[in-house]
Amino acid sequence: MVSRFFPYEARIEKRVVQSSSLYMKEWTNDRQVARGNQLNAKAQLTESHDWETYSLVFGPSTFKIRDFKIDPNNVVLTFKVGFQKLDFRGKYQINAQILLLRLVGEGNVTGNFLGYESDCFLKSHKVIRNNQTHIIFEKMKFNIKINKAHINLDNLFNGDPVLGPASNEVLNANSDLLVDEIKPVLEDALSDLFTNISNKITEAFTYDELFPDN
């Protein structure tokens, strides 16, 4: 527990890191919440065609939280979350123009983001349950930065052995274009995920238990 009048960032940060890591591991093994890491994403690439991914699963097994700050009175948290490597896999449909290349296909997508980092802002409000004050976090705000991305789309052009690999090369040489389109959707999906995790961590505690006076 952390005193409202004691330097609290380091101790709260330790609790958040430990609890988040444990909870995310348990999440993948719990049948009731096994879909917690499953993110549905859809991004518009052009005015008339869609790039769509569905059942897109991310594997954030290890991450670092830094620059952690908290306002205990309003329970507002700001921090950075970083992943050296964030793997993903899922399904895709695409019919879109990327530079001079029109990509057409449907199948499996795999890849990873390297040097991924997010600036996070997490605000809460207080609620009364059984005459005790609890906190509920509102939807987390994300600002994602991705240093590099690698994406592989299987079955482009119905699995053409020449056009498929060549298209993936062009796609990865210009992966920043796809990242820019996917980024808002990814921010929204991860925001839902981490907001849910934060509320799971704190739901068992009252406000006074989390931030005692002394």
Short mmCIF file of C-alpha atoms in Angstrom, two decimals:
data_model
loop_
_atom_site.label_atom_id
_atom_site.label_comp_id
_atom_site.label_asym_id
_atom_site.label_seq_id
_atom_site.Cartn_x
_atom_site.Cartn_y
_atom_site.Cartn_z
CA MET A 1 0.00 0.00 0.00
CA VAL A 2 1.08 3.56 -0.62
CA SER A 3 0.69 6.61 1.57
CA ARG A 4 -0.83 9.64 -0.13
CA PHE A 5 1.85 11.67 1.59
CA PHE A 6 4.79 9.41 0.80
CA PRO A 7 6.81 9.13 -2.44
CA TYR A 8 4.59 6.55 -4.12
CA GLU A 9 5.48 6.29 -7.80
CA ALA A 10 8.15 3.60 -7.44
CA ARG A 11 6.03 1.40 -5.19
CA ILE A 12 2.86 1.73 -7.28
CA GLU A 13 4.89 1.13 -10.44
CA LYS A 14 6.28 -2.10 -8.97
CA ARG A 15 2.77 -3.28 -8.10
CA VAL A 16 1.45 -2.42 -11.58
CA VAL A 17 4.34 -4.13 -13.37
CA GLN A 18 4.15 -7.28 -11.25
CA SER A 19 0.37 -7.48 -11.35
CA SER A 20 0.14 -6.73 -15.08
CA SER A 21 2.74 -9.35 -15.97
CA LEU A 22 1.07 -11.99 -13.79
CA TYR A 23 -2.41 -11.12 -14.98
CA MET A 24 -1.50 -11.25 -18.65
CA LYS A 25 0.07 -14.70 -18.17
CA GLU A 26 -3.00 -15.92 -16.28
CA TRP A 27 -5.26 -14.35 -18.89
CA THR A 28 -3.99 -16.59 -21.66
CA ASN A 29 -4.61 -19.70 -19.51
CA ASP A 30 -8.09 -18.77 -18.28
CA ARG A 31 -10.83 -20.10 -20.55
CA GLN A 32 -13.22 -17.37 -19.47
CA VAL A 33 -10.89 -14.59 -20.58
CA ALA A 34 -8.70 -16.44 -23.04
CA ARG A 35 -9.74 -14.02 -25.77
CA GLY A 36 -8.37 -11.07 -23.86
CA ASN A 37 -5.39 -10.73 -26.20
CA GLN A 38 -7.54 -11.09 -29.30
CA LEU A 39 -7.95 -7.78 -31.05
CA ASN A 40 -10.24 -7.08 -33.99
CA ALA A 41 -8.77 -4.44 -36.27
CA LYS A 42 -9.99 -2.78 -39.42
CA ALA A 43 -8.31 0.15 -41.17
CA GLN A 44 -9.27 2.10 -44.28
CA LEU A 45 -6.43 2.31 -46.78
CA THR A 46 -8.21 4.07 -49.62
CA GLU A 47 -11.60 5.66 -50.09
CA SER A 48 -13.03 2.58 -51.81
CA HIS A 49 -11.08 -0.42 -50.54
CA ASP A 50 -10.45 -1.94 -47.15
CA TRP A 51 -7.52 -3.63 -45.50
CA GLU A 52 -9.10 -5.80 -42.88
CA THR A 53 -7.64 -7.99 -40.19
CA TYR A 54 -9.74 -10.10 -37.93
CA SER A 55 -8.88 -12.44 -35.04
CA LEU A 56 -5.59 -10.55 -34.81
CA VAL A 57 -3.70 -11.88 -31.78
CA PHE A 58 -0.82 -10.03 -30.12
CA GLY A 59 1.71 -11.65 -27.82
CA PRO A 60 2.94 -9.04 -25.31
CA SER A 61 4.88 -11.48 -23.13
CA THR A 62 7.44 -9.02 -21.79
CA PHE A 63 7.19 -5.26 -21.49
CA LYS A 64 8.70 -2.37 -19.59
CA ILE A 65 6.91 0.44 -17.81
CA ARG A 66 8.88 3.63 -17.20
CA ASP A 67 8.43 7.35 -16.47
CA PHE A 68 5.57 6.36 -14.16
CA LYS A 69 3.75 9.29 -12.53
CA ILE A 70 0.55 9.33 -10.50
CA ASP A 71 -1.74 11.93 -8.97
CA PRO A 72 -3.16 10.01 -5.96
CA ASN A 73 -5.98 12.45 -5.25
CA ASN A 74 -7.45 12.22 -8.74
CA VAL A 75 -5.84 8.82 -9.50
CA VAL A 76 -4.48 9.91 -12.85
CA LEU A 77 -1.57 7.84 -14.17
CA THR A 78 0.89 8.67 -16.93
CA PHE A 79 3.61 6.27 -18.05
CA LYS A 80 5.36 4.70 -21.01
CA VAL A 81 4.98 1.06 -22.05
CA GLY A 82 7.68 -0.45 -24.25
CA PHE A 83 8.06 -3.76 -26.06
CA GLN A 84 11.32 -4.67 -27.77
CA LYS A 85 9.31 -7.00 -29.99
CA LEU A 86 5.55 -7.36 -30.32
CA ASP A 87 4.50 -10.38 -32.39
CA PHE A 88 1.11 -10.75 -34.01
CA ARG A 89 -0.79 -13.20 -36.19
CA GLY A 90 -4.27 -13.39 -37.60
CA LYS A 91 -6.38 -13.26 -40.74
CA TYR A 92 -6.56 -10.55 -43.38
CA GLN A 93 -8.45 -9.43 -46.46
CA ILE A 94 -6.98 -6.80 -48.73
CA ASN A 95 -7.86 -5.13 -52.02
CA ALA A 96 -5.91 -1.90 -52.01
CA GLN A 97 -3.35 0.19 -53.84
CA ILE A 98 0.03 0.46 -52.07
CA LEU A 99 2.25 2.86 -53.99
CA LEU A 100 2.08 1.50 -57.57
CA LEU A 101 1.14 -2.01 -56.48
CA ARG A 102 -2.39 -3.30 -56.12
CA LEU A 103 -2.55 -5.96 -53.43
CA VAL A 104 -5.31 -8.56 -53.62
CA GLY A 105 -5.63 -11.52 -51.30
CA GLU A 106 -7.11 -13.21 -48.28
CA GLY A 107 -5.38 -15.48 -45.78
CA ASN A 108 -3.04 -15.52 -42.81
CA VAL A 109 -1.00 -12.54 -41.65
CA THR A 110 2.03 -12.76 -39.35
CA GLY A 111 4.58 -10.20 -38.29
CA ASN A 112 6.06 -8.12 -35.54
CA PHE A 113 6.63 -4.57 -34.42
CA LEU A 114 10.16 -3.71 -33.27
CA GLY A 115 11.06 -0.87 -30.94
CA TYR A 116 7.41 -0.38 -29.97
CA GLU A 117 6.61 2.25 -27.33
CA SER A 118 3.41 3.86 -26.08
CA ASP A 119 2.76 7.03 -24.14
CA CYS A 120 -0.16 6.20 -21.85
CA PHE A 121 -2.65 8.34 -19.95
CA LEU A 122 -5.03 6.62 -17.54
CA LYS A 123 -7.74 8.53 -15.69
CA SER A 124 -10.20 7.18 -13.12
CA HIS A 125 -13.32 8.16 -11.25
CA LYS A 126 -14.49 7.13 -7.80
CA VAL A 127 -17.56 5.00 -7.11
CA ILE A 128 -19.21 3.90 -3.86
CA ARG A 129 -19.75 0.19 -3.26
CA ASN A 130 -20.99 -1.13 0.09
CA ASN A 131 -20.27 2.27 1.66
CA GLN A 132 -16.64 2.11 0.50
CA THR A 133 -14.88 4.14 -2.17
CA HIS A 134 -13.45 2.27 -5.14
CA ILE A 135 -11.87 3.50 -8.36
CA ILE A 136 -12.77 2.64 -11.94
CA PHE A 137 -10.37 3.50 -14.72
CA GLU A 138 -11.72 5.19 -17.81
CA LYS A 139 -10.55 4.18 -21.27
CA MET A 140 -6.79 4.55 -21.50
CA LYS A 141 -5.36 7.00 -24.01
CA PHE A 142 -2.50 5.70 -26.14
CA ASN A 143 0.05 7.33 -28.41
CA ILE A 144 1.98 4.55 -30.13
CA LYS A 145 5.41 4.81 -31.71
CA ILE A 146 6.74 1.90 -33.80
CA ASN A 147 10.36 1.96 -34.94
CA LYS A 148 10.09 -0.87 -37.47
CA ALA A 149 7.51 -3.38 -38.65
CA HIS A 150 7.71 -6.68 -40.50
CA ILE A 151 4.54 -8.08 -42.06
CA ASN A 152 3.95 -11.21 -44.11
CA LEU A 153 0.69 -11.78 -45.99
CA ASP A 154 0.16 -15.38 -47.05
CA ASN A 155 -1.81 -16.25 -50.16
CA LEU A 156 -1.47 -12.94 -51.97
CA PHE A 157 -2.75 -13.29 -55.53
CA ASN A 158 -4.06 -16.77 -54.68
CA GLY A 159 -0.62 -17.93 -53.59
CA ASP A 160 1.24 -16.90 -56.75
CA PRO A 161 4.88 -17.96 -56.09
CA VAL A 162 6.31 -14.86 -57.78
CA LEU A 163 3.83 -12.06 -57.11
CA GLY A 164 3.25 -13.04 -53.47
CA PRO A 165 6.85 -12.83 -52.19
CA ALA A 166 7.60 -9.79 -54.38
CA SER A 167 4.56 -7.97 -53.00
CA ASN A 168 5.58 -8.74 -49.42
CA GLU A 169 9.03 -7.29 -50.15
CA VAL A 170 7.48 -4.06 -51.44
CA LEU A 171 5.09 -4.00 -48.50
CA ASN A 172 7.88 -4.33 -45.94
CA ALA A 173 10.06 -1.79 -47.71
CA ASN A 174 7.19 0.66 -47.17
CA SER A 175 5.78 -0.75 -43.95
CA ASP A 176 5.41 2.74 -42.48
CA LEU A 177 2.44 3.26 -44.81
CA LEU A 178 0.59 0.29 -43.36
CA VAL A 179 1.63 1.16 -39.81
CA ASP A 180 0.17 4.66 -40.21
CA GLU A 181 -3.15 3.15 -41.27
CA ILE A 182 -3.25 0.43 -38.62
CA LYS A 183 -1.95 2.63 -35.77
CA PRO A 184 -5.27 4.26 -34.74
CA VAL A 185 -7.00 0.87 -34.68
CA LEU A 186 -4.14 -0.70 -32.73
CA GLU A 187 -4.21 2.15 -30.22
CA ASP A 188 -7.93 1.67 -29.68
CA ALA A 189 -7.68 -2.12 -29.30
CA LEU A 190 -4.73 -2.01 -26.88
CA SER A 191 -6.48 0.75 -24.96
CA ASP A 192 -9.42 -1.58 -24.32
CA LEU A 193 -7.07 -4.40 -23.33
CA PHE A 194 -4.94 -2.45 -20.85
CA THR A 195 -7.91 -0.58 -19.38
CA ASN A 196 -9.53 -3.91 -18.62
CA ILE A 197 -6.30 -5.20 -17.06
CA SER A 198 -5.98 -2.08 -14.90
CA ASN A 199 -9.53 -2.45 -13.61
CA LYS A 200 -8.99 -6.15 -12.89
CA ILE A 201 -5.90 -5.29 -10.83
CA THR A 202 -7.64 -2.66 -8.68
CA GLU A 203 -11.18 -4.05 -8.37
CA ALA A 204 -10.35 -6.01 -5.19
CA PHE A 205 -9.11 -2.91 -3.33
CA THR A 206 -10.79 0.18 -1.95
CA TYR A 207 -9.37 3.63 -2.60
CA ASP A 208 -8.14 3.84 1.02
CA GLU A 209 -6.41 0.47 0.71
CA LEU A 210 -4.60 1.62 -2.42
CA PHE A 211 -3.76 5.06 -1.01
CA PRO A 212 -3.77 5.00 2.83
CA ASP A 213 -3.28 8.26 4.71
CA ASN A 214 -0.21 6.98 6.52
#
